[in-house]
Every structure is written in C-alpha cells, then in structure tokens.
Amino acid sequence: MAAPSSWGLWSFCCRGWSRVLPGCRLPGLRSSWPRGPLGARPLSQEKRATETHFGFETVSEEEKGGKVYQVFESVAKKYDMMNDMMSLGIHRIWKDLLLWKMRPFPGTQLLDVAGGTGDIAFRFLNYVQAQHQRKEKRQLRAQQNLSWEEIAKKYQNEEDSLGGSHVMVCDINKEMLKIGKQKARAQGYKAGLAWVLGDAEELPFDDDKFDVYTIAFGIRNVTHIDRALQEAHRVLKPGGRFLCLEFSQVNNPLVSRLYDVYSFQVIPVLGEVIAGDWKSYQYLVESIRQFPSQEEFKEMIEDAGFQKVTYENLTSGIVAIHSGFKL
Amino acid sequence: MKAVPSGVRSRLASALRGTRAQPPAVAHRCVHASVSRPSSDQSERTREPPRAFDPALLDFLVCPFSKKPLRYEASPNELINEELEIAYPIIDGIPNMIPQAARMTHQNKKKKWSSISG
C-alpha cells in the first residue's frame, strides 16, 4: 500500500507557488523557474530527502504533485486546443491508434486514468457503440424469419446501445475533469461514462475490476510511477490489459534534433501566445525529456507484474504505446 | 493486498493530521489549509446546484485507504467509510476520492452519528 506522502503535496498546493516570481519569461531562454531556493526540502531527519524532477528542475517528491496540479489547473481550459496546435492535430491519430490497438468489444470495462478531458473515453464509447451496432445488424441479418414488428422492436431497443460497456475516467485534477464533463454533455455522451477524482497512486477501486486500464499522456506526471503501475496491476482483472500512450525517446537523430528545436523554441512560445502560460508548457516539454526510454519503461511495467509487455513506436518514437497483460 | 485496519487507521490519522515530517510552522499552515479547503468546496457547491450522483458507481468505488466499500449519504452528498469514519465529498456529481479529501466524520458530526447509531 502506498504511503500517503501526498499529504505534503496537498498542503503545498493550498499554499500555492509562493516562491515563483512573476514575469520571468524571456523568449528563447529555456529556464523558466527562478534559480532561488530549490523548493521545500523535507527538514526532518527521519524522512530521507527524496528528490525527484519537475521538468529540468529538482524538487522534493512532496512538492512535485502540487506543482503538477497547478500546471494542469492552469492549462485545463485550453488543453484540447493547445494539443491540436502543438501536435498539429497528430495527437488525435495517436489516440485513435491506441483505441485500434485496444480493440475493445461491447461489454468491456475501461478505466482511463489521467483521462481528464475525456479524449480516450469518448473514442472508446464511439468504438464500442459502432461494434455493438454492427453486431446487432449481423444478428438481424442472420435471423431470416423475423416479422416486421420484431425487427422494428429490436431497432427500437435503444436501452443498451453500448452492450454493457463502461468507462471510468479518473483524474487527480478537478479542472480537467470539469472540462471533460462539459465536453461529454456538449457532445451528447450520457450512458456508460463516469467521472471520479482520484490519485493514480492510490486508486479508489477494488481489485480485479477492469478489463482495460489506459493512461494517455499522464504517467510522466505521476510522482511515483512504480506505484501507479502497481495500482494498475491491482485493479485489472486477470487477463486484463494495461495500455500506456506516452511521449518517449526518438530513435532517429535528424528527427530528434528537429523535435528538440520544436519542443524548446516553439511550444513554450505557443503556450505564451495562445494560453498565456509559458511556464506550464516549458514544464510539459521538459517532463518529456525526463521520462524513461521505451526499454526502461518496459522494464518498469514488467516489475509491476505485467507480462507479455511490448511497445510500439509512433512517429519515429516521439510517442510510444506500451502494452502489458495481467495474467 | 488488503491493508490491516489498525495500520491503515494510524496511517490515515497521521495523514489527516499532517504531522508527517513537517517542521512546526509548516504543520500549522497545513492544518490551516485543510480547514480552509472544505469551505471552498462548500462555496463551490452553493454556486452550482449539486448534480445527481449515480449510485451505480458504488459498485466500483472503494475507500483509497482501506479498499473497503463505501456508503452513499444523500443529505451531505458524501461517500462514507463507516469503519474508518471518514467521508469523501461529491462535488458536481464527481466523487472526490483523493485520500487528502477525506473528512473525519466523528469530529464534525458527533451528535448526528450518535443519534443514528443510538
């Protein structure tokens, strides 16, 4: 069971970033946070001073959660639009590929962690609904001797258009979930969808509950990735699948150089111009560089107990989909 | 892996008290922050009408500390773990299951609990 070191992060979150100086944004310069005191180091002698990275900055583990929360609270409203602008719309294809890899069938129980604005959840619902409709049509075509009334009744039976499928969207950030819920209402998603505020390191779900666990562009923001992986293993049913879509290491040197230039020179500027938030987007690109490579992450997933762990590079390794099974 | 209730209780108590490896000044601010947060949640609830909570979620949700099932209380719109005597708020229909969001019920609602339990 994970220790609640996250109490510190909540207190930090409430206190706010008192040490951050405003107006420290010079275009072209990478360093965005002030080089003052390096965040609140734990002062107690009993607790070992565990430090981690927040982008390229070193912070205590307690601080990281709060800082990440602040980043996503600030970007939530323009999150989807910024995703489109920064990735030139390619993030939609990456998420579609994740669904196609998943191939859910009607009746699948999905847990989408760090699923904030609902991109994966909505795609899942569309997919299983289409699958369910195709299955119904096939069944109807197979039954040759039905009367018109019986056929009409079958089509009218709209109660379960998803075939029992359900997706639980879990995120630690209230703002992201609010945006997701608004989108769901606007796009007409009602059935088969639930929203929960929860911590990926301490999921509020019972063991062996879900068929598929996804985490798309979220796991690099978790303070203790190993705990999140262990929780993923716990809540999945035996035979369940873990899928992670995340930025990773580029395998092509030329693409890597272009990607670096784009990441550090263009994205924070876009963030400043469009969302008025240089710092958050600086954090986002730095956090990508700090995330382990495909092979390292594969080993971490195996350490959590998953088997048949594989990964697939997309766009020369800018993004990778890792998959594992709980057997 | 189920937690031993006593171990979980002590961990929960220390987490909620905020006494883990914090210098005294910071601990004071932690307590102050935890007191101020519920009121901000309440002001959010009064601004927007509370949305309906789907009881079907109870099949999935458990307390993140003890992993035991929860009970839904409609009047304060909370999910209650009776064993540990903590409650999780539901804001706009979204249950807040973050461990730090839990509220000790026996501290705030002592009279109500004694009347219910008899």
CSV table of C-alpha atoms in Angstrom, one decimal, chain A residues 1-11 14-15 18 42-44 46-47 62 69 109 166 168 171-175 177-178 181 185 193-199 202-207 209-210 231 234, chain B residues 1-3 8 11-12 14-23 26 29-31 33-34 36-37 41 44 48 51-52 57 59-67 91-101:
chain,number,residue,atom,x,y,z
A,1,MET,CA,0.0,0.0,0.0
A,2,ALA,CA,1.4,3.4,-1.0
A,3,ALA,CA,2.3,5.7,1.9
A,4,PRO,CA,0.3,9.0,1.8
A,5,SER,CA,3.3,11.3,1.2
A,6,SER,CA,0.8,13.2,-0.9
A,7,TRP,CA,-0.4,15.0,2.2
A,8,GLY,CA,2.6,17.2,1.8
A,9,LEU,CA,1.6,17.9,-1.8
A,10,TRP,CA,-1.9,19.0,-0.8
A,11,SER,CA,-0.6,21.4,1.8
A,14,CYS,CA,-3.1,25.1,-1.0
A,15,ARG,CA,-0.2,27.3,-0.1
A,18,SER,CA,4.7,31.4,-3.2
A,42,PRO,CA,12.0,17.9,3.9
A,43,LEU,CA,13.7,19.1,7.0
A,44,SER,CA,13.0,16.2,9.3
A,46,GLU,CA,13.9,10.7,10.0
A,47,LYS,CA,12.5,11.1,6.5
A,62,GLU,CA,6.2,16.1,-1.9
A,69,TYR,CA,-1.6,20.0,-10.2
A,109,GLN,CA,-15.0,-2.2,-18.6
A,166,HIS,CA,-18.5,1.3,-19.3
A,168,MET,CA,-14.5,5.3,-15.7
A,171,ASP,CA,-8.0,12.2,-12.8
A,172,ILE,CA,-6.4,13.9,-9.9
A,173,ASN,CA,-7.3,17.4,-11.3
A,174,LYS,CA,-10.7,18.8,-10.8
A,175,GLU,CA,-10.4,21.4,-13.5
A,177,LEU,CA,-12.5,16.6,-15.1
A,178,LYS,CA,-14.8,19.6,-15.3
A,181,LYS,CA,-17.7,16.6,-18.2
A,185,ARG,CA,-22.6,17.0,-22.1
A,193,LEU,CA,-19.5,7.1,-18.6
A,194,ALA,CA,-18.4,8.0,-15.0
A,195,TRP,CA,-16.1,10.6,-13.6
A,196,VAL,CA,-14.0,10.2,-10.5
A,197,LEU,CA,-11.5,12.4,-8.8
A,198,GLY,CA,-8.7,10.1,-7.7
A,199,ASP,CA,-5.0,9.6,-7.3
A,202,GLU,CA,-4.0,5.2,-4.7
A,203,LEU,CA,-6.9,4.3,-6.9
A,204,PRO,CA,-10.3,4.2,-5.2
A,205,PHE,CA,-11.2,1.0,-6.9
A,206,ASP,CA,-11.4,-2.6,-5.7
A,207,ASP,CA,-9.1,-5.3,-7.0
A,209,LYS,CA,-12.4,-4.8,-11.6
A,210,PHE,CA,-11.4,-3.6,-15.0
A,231,GLU,CA,-2.2,0.1,-8.7
A,234,ARG,CA,-4.2,-4.4,-8.8
B,1,MET,CA,-3.2,-6.7,-1.0
B,2,LYS,CA,-5.7,-5.6,1.8
B,3,ALA,CA,-4.4,-3.3,4.5
B,8,VAL,CA,-4.4,1.9,7.9
B,11,ARG,CA,-1.6,6.0,8.6
B,12,LEU,CA,-4.8,7.7,7.9
B,14,SER,CA,-1.3,10.8,10.7
B,15,ALA,CA,-2.0,11.8,7.1
B,16,LEU,CA,-5.1,13.8,8.1
B,17,ARG,CA,-3.3,15.4,11.0
B,18,GLY,CA,-0.5,16.3,8.6
B,19,THR,CA,2.2,15.5,11.1
B,20,ARG,CA,4.5,13.6,8.7
B,21,ALA,CA,7.9,15.1,8.5
B,22,GLN,CA,6.8,18.7,8.6
B,23,PRO,CA,8.5,21.5,10.6
B,26,VAL,CA,4.6,24.4,8.0
B,29,ARG,CA,-0.1,26.1,7.7
B,30,CYS,CA,-1.1,22.6,6.7
B,31,VAL,CA,-3.8,22.5,9.3
B,33,ALA,CA,-5.0,24.9,4.7
B,34,SER,CA,-7.0,21.8,5.5
B,36,SER,CA,-9.9,26.4,4.6
B,37,ARG,CA,-10.3,23.8,1.8
B,41,ASP,CA,-15.6,23.1,-1.6
B,44,GLU,CA,-18.5,25.7,-5.0
B,48,GLU,CA,-23.8,25.4,-8.7
B,51,ARG,CA,-25.7,17.3,-9.7
B,52,ALA,CA,-27.0,13.8,-9.2
B,57,LEU,CA,-20.7,4.0,-9.1
B,59,ASP,CA,-20.1,-1.0,-7.3
B,60,PHE,CA,-16.7,0.3,-8.3
B,61,LEU,CA,-15.7,2.8,-5.7
B,62,VAL,CA,-13.9,1.9,-2.6
B,63,CYS,CA,-12.0,3.9,0.0
B,64,PRO,CA,-8.5,4.5,-1.3
B,65,PHE,CA,-7.1,3.8,2.2
B,66,SER,CA,-8.7,0.6,3.2
B,67,LYS,CA,-10.2,-0.5,-0.2
B,91,ILE,CA,-18.9,17.9,-6.0
B,92,ASP,CA,-21.0,18.4,-9.1
B,93,GLY,CA,-21.7,14.7,-9.3
B,94,ILE,CA,-18.0,13.9,-9.3
B,95,PRO,CA,-16.8,12.0,-6.1
B,96,ASN,CA,-13.6,13.3,-4.8
B,97,MET,CA,-11.7,10.1,-3.9
B,98,ILE,CA,-8.3,11.7,-3.3
B,99,PRO,CA,-7.0,10.5,0.0
B,100,GLN,CA,-6.5,14.0,1.3
B,101,ALA,CA,-10.1,15.0,0.5
